[in-house]
Tab-separated table of C-alpha atoms and ligand atoms in Angstrom:
chain	number	residue	atom	x	y	z
A	458	UNK	CA	107.943	21.123	-96.977
A	459	UNK	CA	105.477	21.586	-94.098
A	460	UNK	CA	105.575	18.836	-91.389
A	461	UNK	CA	101.897	19.192	-90.372
A	462	UNK	CA	100.864	18.230	-93.957
A	463	UNK	CA	97.547	16.256	-93.802
A	464	UNK	CA	97.378	12.878	-95.468
A	465	UNK	CA	94.366	11.950	-97.615
A	466	UNK	CA	93.501	8.585	-99.065
A	467	UNK	CA	91.687	8.750	-102.492
A	468	UNK	CA	89.311	5.707	-102.942
A	469	UNK	CA	88.604	5.474	-106.772
A	470	UNK	CA	85.524	3.400	-107.328
A	471	UNK	CA	84.625	4.244	-111.001
A	472	UNK	CA	82.047	6.718	-112.335
A	473	UNK	CA	82.112	9.249	-115.170
A	474	UNK	CA	84.984	11.110	-113.363
A	475	UNK	CA	87.492	8.600	-114.522
A	476	UNK	CA	85.945	7.304	-117.730
A	477	UNK	CA	87.177	7.431	-121.193
A	478	UNK	CA	85.376	7.232	-124.557
A	479	UNK	CA	85.525	3.531	-125.910
A	480	UNK	CA	83.547	2.198	-128.912
A	481	UNK	CA	80.749	1.027	-126.416
A	482	UNK	CA	80.351	4.459	-124.671
A	483	UNK	CA	82.143	5.886	-121.601
A	484	UNK	CA	83.755	3.247	-119.486
A	485	UNK	CA	86.145	3.501	-116.381
A	486	UNK	CA	89.879	3.059	-117.147
A	487	UNK	CA	92.411	2.510	-114.373
A	488	UNK	CA	95.746	3.522	-115.919
A	489	UNK	CA	94.527	6.486	-117.971
A	490	UNK	CA	92.919	7.936	-114.774
A	491	UNK	CA	95.977	7.571	-112.741
A	492	UNK	CA	97.959	9.341	-115.398
A	493	UNK	CA	95.380	12.151	-115.600
A	494	UNK	CA	95.411	12.602	-111.684
A	495	UNK	CA	99.239	12.826	-111.739
A	496	UNK	CA	98.961	15.537	-114.416
A	497	UNK	CA	96.924	17.946	-112.227
A	498	UNK	CA	99.596	20.353	-110.892
A	499	UNK	CA	97.087	21.900	-108.170
A	500	UNK	CA	97.246	18.440	-106.646
A	501	UNK	CA	100.899	18.803	-106.007
A	502	UNK	CA	100.779	22.349	-104.467
A	503	UNK	CA	102.158	22.775	-100.940
A	504	UNK	CA	98.874	23.851	-99.698
A	505	UNK	CA	97.317	20.702	-100.670
A	506	UNK	CA	97.368	17.610	-98.488
A	507	UNK	CA	99.578	14.685	-99.453
A	508	UNK	CA	97.623	11.929	-100.945
A	509	UNK	CA	97.609	8.296	-102.014
A	510	UNK	CA	95.052	6.489	-104.347
A	511	UNK	CA	93.612	2.919	-104.138
A	512	UNK	CA	91.282	1.459	-106.620
A	513	UNK	CA	88.201	-0.569	-106.214
A	514	UNK	CA	88.470	-3.740	-108.147
A	515	UNK	CA	86.556	-3.856	-110.529
A	516	UNK	CA	85.861	-0.267	-111.256
A	517	UNK	CA	82.085	0.396	-111.741
A	518	UNK	CA	79.530	2.564	-113.225
A	519	UNK	CA	77.870	3.322	-110.094
A	520	UNK	CA	74.596	2.018	-111.372
A	521	UNK	CA	76.116	-1.289	-110.599
A	522	UNK	CA	76.996	-0.536	-107.168
A	523	UNK	CA	75.472	-2.994	-104.414
A	524	UNK	CA	75.847	-3.638	-100.616
A	525	UNK	CA	78.933	-5.570	-101.517
A	526	UNK	CA	80.690	-2.522	-102.753
A	527	UNK	CA	79.407	-0.553	-99.844
A	528	UNK	CA	81.149	-2.969	-97.737
A	529	UNK	CA	84.234	-2.883	-99.775
A	530	UNK	CA	84.649	1.010	-99.550
A	531	UNK	CA	83.999	0.858	-95.867
A	532	UNK	CA	86.628	-1.890	-95.602
A	533	UNK	CA	89.308	0.152	-97.373
A	534	UNK	CA	88.402	3.216	-95.077
A	535	UNK	CA	88.499	0.926	-91.893
A	536	UNK	CA	91.861	-0.604	-92.977
A	537	UNK	CA	93.476	2.682	-93.336
A	538	UNK	CA	91.617	4.541	-90.808
A	539	UNK	CA	94.475	5.498	-88.582
A	540	UNK	CA	97.070	6.169	-91.270
A	541	UNK	CA	95.017	8.954	-92.755
A	542	UNK	CA	93.429	12.288	-91.758
A	543	UNK	CA	90.624	12.001	-94.191
A	544	UNK	CA	89.040	10.215	-97.367
A	545	UNK	CA	87.895	11.212	-100.674
A	546	UNK	CA	85.667	8.545	-102.480
A	547	UNK	CA	85.577	8.989	-106.100
A	548	UNK	CA	82.184	7.639	-107.285
A	549	UNK	CA	79.686	7.843	-110.120
A	550	UNK	CA	76.936	10.402	-109.638
A	551	UNK	CA	73.978	7.959	-110.193
A	552	UNK	CA	74.266	6.329	-106.790
A	553	UNK	CA	76.631	8.469	-104.947
A	554	UNK	CA	73.692	9.737	-102.588
A	555	UNK	CA	72.896	6.148	-101.688
A	556	UNK	CA	76.525	5.324	-101.094
A	557	UNK	CA	77.103	8.452	-98.889
A	558	UNK	CA	74.019	7.588	-96.971
A	559	UNK	CA	75.192	3.958	-96.464
A	560	UNK	CA	78.707	4.948	-95.304
A	561	UNK	CA	77.264	7.603	-92.781
A	562	UNK	CA	75.567	4.504	-90.969
A	563	UNK	CA	78.222	1.778	-91.440
A	564	UNK	CA	81.246	3.950	-90.207
A	565	UNK	CA	80.258	3.918	-86.549
A	566	UNK	CA	81.788	6.686	-84.297
A	567	UNK	CA	83.466	8.182	-87.263
A	568	UNK	CA	85.549	11.214	-86.452
A	569	UNK	CA	87.204	11.776	-89.908
A	570	UNK	CA	86.018	13.708	-92.932
A	571	UNK	CA	84.785	11.151	-95.654
A	572	UNK	CA	83.858	13.208	-98.903
A	573	UNK	CA	82.213	11.660	-101.909
A	574	UNK	CA	82.738	13.443	-105.026
A	575	UNK	CA	82.837	12.714	-108.856
A	576	UNK	CA	81.820	14.641	-112.162
A	577	UNK	CA	79.199	14.982	-114.712
A	578	UNK	CA	82.013	15.408	-117.372
A	579	UNK	CA	85.129	13.147	-117.368
A	580	UNK	CA	88.556	14.374	-116.178
A	581	UNK	CA	89.744	13.553	-119.802
A	582	UNK	CA	87.476	16.069	-121.316
A	583	UNK	CA	88.333	19.851	-121.625
A	584	UNK	CA	85.180	21.119	-120.026
A	585	UNK	CA	85.471	18.629	-117.019
A	586	UNK	CA	83.973	19.551	-113.782
A	587	UNK	CA	86.070	16.944	-112.201
A	588	UNK	CA	89.230	19.149	-111.287
A	589	UNK	CA	87.382	21.520	-109.086
A	590	UNK	CA	85.131	18.730	-107.510
A	591	UNK	CA	88.317	16.799	-106.540
A	592	UNK	CA	90.507	19.744	-105.414
A	593	UNK	CA	87.845	21.211	-103.284
A	594	UNK	CA	86.897	17.639	-101.864
A	595	UNK	CA	90.515	17.225	-100.930
A	596	UNK	CA	90.704	20.428	-99.079
A	597	UNK	CA	87.492	19.549	-97.002
A	598	UNK	CA	88.822	16.099	-96.440
A	599	UNK	CA	91.688	17.736	-94.628
A	600	UNK	CA	89.669	20.006	-92.486
A	601	UNK	CA	89.739	19.181	-88.878
A	602	UNK	CA	86.189	20.608	-88.440
A	603	UNK	CA	84.496	17.795	-90.507
A	604	UNK	CA	83.810	14.435	-88.791
A	605	UNK	CA	81.148	13.111	-91.050
A	606	UNK	CA	80.416	11.570	-94.470
A	607	UNK	CA	79.617	14.448	-97.027
A	608	UNK	CA	79.162	14.686	-100.626
A	609	UNK	CA	80.904	17.598	-102.414
A	610	UNK	CA	79.676	18.726	-105.805
A	611	UNK	CA	79.258	21.852	-107.866
A	612	UNK	CA	80.323	24.280	-104.970
A	613	UNK	CA	78.332	22.563	-102.285
A	614	UNK	CA	79.230	20.486	-99.545
A	615	UNK	CA	76.242	18.473	-98.463
A	616	UNK	CA	75.565	15.859	-95.535
A	617	UNK	CA	75.973	12.859	-97.250
A	618	UNK	CA	72.672	11.185	-96.215
A	619	UNK	CA	70.677	14.356	-96.808
A	620	UNK	CA	71.723	14.478	-100.371
A	621	UNK	CA	69.853	13.574	-103.634
A	622	UNK	CA	70.940	13.547	-107.281
A	623	UNK	CA	68.925	16.309	-108.592
A	624	UNK	CA	69.936	16.847	-112.131
A	625	UNK	CA	70.961	14.494	-114.843
A	626	UNK	CA	72.956	17.101	-116.836
A	627	UNK	CA	73.615	20.262	-114.515
A	628	UNK	CA	77.155	20.648	-113.226
A	629	UNK	CA	75.443	21.516	-109.725
A	630	UNK	CA	73.726	17.957	-109.817
A	631	UNK	CA	73.066	17.454	-106.015
A	632	UNK	CA	70.815	18.969	-103.438
A	633	UNK	CA	70.009	18.420	-99.942
A	634	UNK	CA	66.342	19.823	-99.991
A	635	UNK	CA	65.622	19.364	-96.119
A	636	UNK	CA	68.964	20.467	-94.802
A	637	UNK	CA	71.224	23.433	-95.597
A	638	UNK	CA	74.576	22.860	-97.147
A	639	UNK	CA	77.393	22.340	-94.592
A	640	UNK	CA	79.666	24.643	-96.568
A	641	UNK	CA	79.606	26.506	-99.830
A	642	UNK	CA	82.731	26.978	-102.054
A	643	UNK	CA	82.770	30.579	-103.471
A	644	UNK	CA	85.912	32.540	-103.281
A	645	UNK	CA	86.359	30.918	-99.959
A	646	UNK	CA	84.921	27.708	-98.556
A	647	UNK	CA	82.469	28.935	-96.075
A	648	UNK	CA	81.258	26.412	-93.416
A	649	UNK	CA	78.109	26.429	-91.620
A	650	UNK	CA	80.029	25.228	-88.619
A	651	UNK	CA	77.014	25.159	-86.447
A	652	UNK	CA	75.416	22.392	-88.502
A	653	UNK	CA	78.557	20.074	-88.496
A	654	UNK	CA	78.274	16.758	-86.507
A	655	UNK	CA	80.648	16.372	-83.570
A	656	UNK	CA	83.378	13.662	-83.614
A	657	UNK	CA	82.128	10.041	-82.759
A	658	UNK	CA	82.866	9.372	-79.071
A	659	UNK	CA	83.541	5.593	-78.929
A	660	UNK	CA	86.005	3.501	-80.884
A	661	UNK	CA	85.660	3.642	-84.561
A	662	UNK	CA	84.289	0.530	-86.158
A	663	UNK	CA	82.637	-0.704	-89.561
A	664	UNK	CA	79.235	-2.290	-89.483
A	665	UNK	CA	79.212	-4.813	-92.406
A	666	UNK	CA	75.854	-4.906	-94.409
A	667	UNK	CA	73.913	-7.845	-95.531
A	668	UNK	CA	71.979	-7.870	-98.688
A	669	UNK	CA	68.698	-7.952	-96.965
A	670	UNK	CA	65.680	-8.086	-99.175
A	671	UNK	CA	63.915	-4.785	-99.162
A	672	UNK	CA	61.639	-2.904	-101.629
A	673	UNK	CA	60.606	0.660	-102.602
A	674	UNK	CA	57.038	1.421	-103.594
A	675	UNK	CA	56.148	4.724	-105.146
A	676	UNK	CA	52.312	5.423	-104.925
A	677	UNK	CA	50.456	7.074	-107.811
A	678	UNK	CA	46.874	7.783	-108.677
A	679	UNK	CA	45.051	4.546	-109.468
A	680	UNK	CA	47.525	2.103	-107.751
A	681	UNK	CA	46.232	-1.334	-107.127
A	682	UNK	CA	47.637	-2.124	-103.690
A	683	UNK	CA	46.101	-5.760	-104.251
A	684	UNK	CA	48.806	-6.350	-106.936
A	685	UNK	CA	51.549	-6.036	-104.070
A	686	UNK	CA	49.834	-8.807	-102.089
A	687	UNK	CA	52.121	-11.649	-103.621
A	688	UNK	CA	55.384	-9.779	-103.023
A	689	UNK	CA	54.178	-9.141	-99.118
A	690	UNK	CA	55.985	-12.453	-97.922
A	691	UNK	CA	57.980	-13.134	-94.951
A	692	UNK	CA	60.955	-12.710	-97.099
A	693	UNK	CA	60.597	-9.209	-97.493
A	694	UNK	CA	62.302	-7.429	-94.589
A	695	UNK	CA	61.556	-3.630	-95.305
A	696	UNK	CA	59.565	-1.449	-97.648
A	697	UNK	CA	60.049	2.263	-98.171
A	698	UNK	CA	56.686	3.755	-99.285
A	699	UNK	CA	57.093	6.859	-101.205
A	700	UNK	CA	53.710	8.728	-100.377
A	701	UNK	CA	52.185	11.930	-101.544
A	702	UNK	CA	52.825	14.797	-99.537
A	703	UNK	CA	52.820	14.452	-95.744
A	704	UNK	CA	52.422	10.610	-95.915
A	705	UNK	CA	49.079	10.253	-97.847
A	706	UNK	CA	48.102	7.132	-99.885
A	707	UNK	CA	45.338	6.762	-102.170
A	708	UNK	CA	42.552	4.079	-101.795
A	709	UNK	CA	40.125	3.431	-98.915
A	710	UNK	CA	41.080	1.783	-95.794
A	711	UNK	CA	39.292	-1.374	-96.439
A	712	UNK	CA	41.586	-2.084	-99.545
A	713	UNK	CA	44.887	-0.804	-98.247
A	714	UNK	CA	44.850	-1.904	-94.547
A	715	UNK	CA	44.699	-5.584	-95.004
A	716	UNK	CA	47.767	-5.647	-97.236
A	717	UNK	CA	49.848	-3.195	-95.062
A	718	UNK	CA	48.743	-5.222	-91.970
A	719	UNK	CA	49.720	-8.363	-93.598
A	720	UNK	CA	53.124	-7.044	-94.339
A	721	UNK	CA	53.423	-5.865	-90.677
A	722	UNK	CA	52.282	-9.330	-89.368
A	723	UNK	CA	55.195	-10.964	-91.389
A	724	UNK	CA	57.634	-8.568	-89.557
A	725	UNK	CA	58.130	-6.515	-92.709
A	726	UNK	CA	58.999	-2.882	-91.673
A	727	UNK	CA	57.118	-0.096	-93.526
A	728	UNK	CA	58.815	3.201	-93.483
A	729	UNK	CA	56.688	6.039	-95.015
A	730	UNK	CA	58.694	8.799	-97.037
A	731	UNK	CA	57.315	11.634	-99.068
A	732	UNK	CA	57.518	12.000	-102.857
A	733	UNK	CA	58.094	15.914	-102.246
A	734	UNK	CA	61.828	16.517	-102.069
A	735	UNK	CA	61.092	19.032	-99.335
A	736	UNK	CA	59.229	18.634	-96.162
A	737	UNK	CA	58.213	16.066	-93.736
A	738	UNK	CA	55.644	13.183	-93.252
A	739	UNK	CA	53.240	13.512	-90.570
A	740	UNK	CA	51.411	10.236	-90.183
A	741	UNK	CA	47.885	10.695	-89.115
A	742	UNK	CA	47.562	14.305	-90.107
A	743	UNK	CA	45.144	13.203	-92.698
A	744	UNK	CA	42.770	10.452	-92.815
A	745	UNK	CA	44.568	8.995	-95.759
A	746	UNK	CA	47.826	8.563	-93.818
A	747	UNK	CA	46.156	7.549	-90.528
A	748	UNK	CA	45.541	4.145	-92.302
A	749	UNK	CA	49.133	3.494	-92.688
A	750	UNK	CA	49.813	4.505	-88.872
A	751	UNK	CA	47.213	2.148	-87.823
A	752	UNK	CA	48.394	-0.668	-89.711
A	753	UNK	CA	51.913	-0.306	-88.132
A	754	UNK	CA	53.885	1.875	-90.546
A	755	UNK	CA	56.505	3.999	-89.072
A	756	UNK	CA	57.349	7.689	-90.092
A	757	UNK	CA	60.447	8.416	-92.135
A	758	UNK	CA	59.887	12.184	-91.213
A	759	UNK	CA	61.980	14.005	-93.834
A	760	UNK	CA	64.309	11.228	-94.634
A	761	UNK	CA	65.388	10.820	-98.274
A	762	UNK	CA	64.477	7.598	-99.984
A	763	UNK	CA	68.156	6.901	-100.404
A	764	UNK	CA	68.896	7.250	-96.720
A	765	UNK	CA	65.973	5.267	-95.862
A	766	UNK	CA	67.066	2.332	-97.941
A	767	UNK	CA	70.597	2.674	-96.501
A	768	UNK	CA	69.185	2.905	-92.954
A	769	UNK	CA	66.927	-0.290	-93.529
A	770	UNK	CA	69.875	-2.197	-94.690
A	771	UNK	CA	72.135	-0.829	-91.828
A	772	UNK	CA	69.569	-1.618	-89.104
A	773	UNK	CA	68.700	-5.185	-90.324
A	774	UNK	CA	72.569	-5.876	-90.653
A	775	UNK	CA	72.984	-4.830	-86.739
A	776	UNK	CA	71.352	-7.740	-85.357
A	777	UNK	CA	68.259	-5.904	-83.642
A	778	UNK	CA	64.763	-7.029	-82.972
A	779	UNK	CA	61.888	-5.949	-85.216
A	780	UNK	CA	60.725	-3.711	-82.465
A	781	UNK	CA	64.008	-2.070	-82.023
A	782	UNK	CA	64.543	-1.429	-85.843
A	783	UNK	CA	61.090	0.382	-86.078
A	784	UNK	CA	62.031	2.394	-83.012
A	785	UNK	CA	65.584	3.477	-84.519
A	786	UNK	CA	63.778	4.168	-87.907
A	787	UNK	CA	62.135	7.061	-86.268
A	788	UNK	CA	65.158	8.234	-84.420
A	789	UNK	CA	67.888	10.429	-85.631
A	790	UNK	CA	71.065	8.496	-85.883
A	791	UNK	CA	73.594	10.443	-88.065
A	792	UNK	CA	71.737	13.642	-88.924
A	793	UNK	CA	69.565	11.993	-91.539
A	794	UNK	CA	66.168	13.206	-90.187
A	795	UNK	CA	65.021	16.330	-88.376
A	796	UNK	CA	63.424	14.959	-85.074
B	1927	LIG	N1	76.679	6.523	-114.919
B	1927	LIG	C1	77.652	7.127	-114.192
B	1927	LIG	C2	77.913	6.456	-112.813
B	1927	LIG	O1	77.073	6.820	-111.924
B	1927	LIG	C3	77.230	8.538	-114.138
B	1927	LIG	C4	78.259	9.514	-113.403
B	1927	LIG	O2	79.301	9.181	-112.903
B	1927	LIG	O3	77.987	10.562	-113.494
B	1927	LIG	O4	78.801	5.766	-112.657
């Protein structure tokens, strides 16, 4: 037995990967999943890291994940941070990109690989994609070059806070449209080493998140902004607006401006993202986006909606002033935007 064998902690949160067929449809099942894991011979190979598994309680379909579970996953990593070389988080695919984004912010000064993965077909099924996703994620989690939160799925290692779930049924289900893959797993795992983040420099710590009231609005032709007037109260802390193209919204300034301005005056932070998966917001490039800028909205540049939501939770939970939150929304904190 090699003495330099790495140690990985697998955190099982639920999702399709560990689900079995029940009379009510697929549902997570703890004991059966542990048996299936134990029966994968590759996980016991000498080239593989040693590993332990902890389960989140209860196991969830990831559609039910909230800030509470992000805190619980973060706490499991923080509790075992020094004892393990890396972490693999098994997670449902539906909200995996949100969780990866959230952990990228909450794990401050991270220097260890935290790799989220799951599968489109459960481990108990013959054509499962779980085995490759898990085995390769374990290998990435034991690689000394990786110091960040990533998502591994279908042969691609993506920066967690750049990823989006792109397909509901393909086995290559995730993309990171504005950032190249950190690695691609073909015959070998080929890393794009120049893109990897450096290790965190200070002491590692976990920022716990609060369930801050935030909203996401997707604009569409004919949207009646007046209808949103009633939700623009002081209670609403942040809004992610998914705009057209480079940050454009429909409607003339006279209708839109008062509502956006009211939100800004209430202290609500408005972050402008694009509905286009690829490309960046450029506030002020067109008259239709200059309105948003004038009213005090901040640019999300090429941030994904998933990362924008997670970043808002993170900044509001960090005890910063509104001004500071607005400033940091436009700054690159963990490789989530290209500025
Ligand atoms: N609904 C499942 C989940 O996100 C889908 C999956 O895991 O693929 O938990």
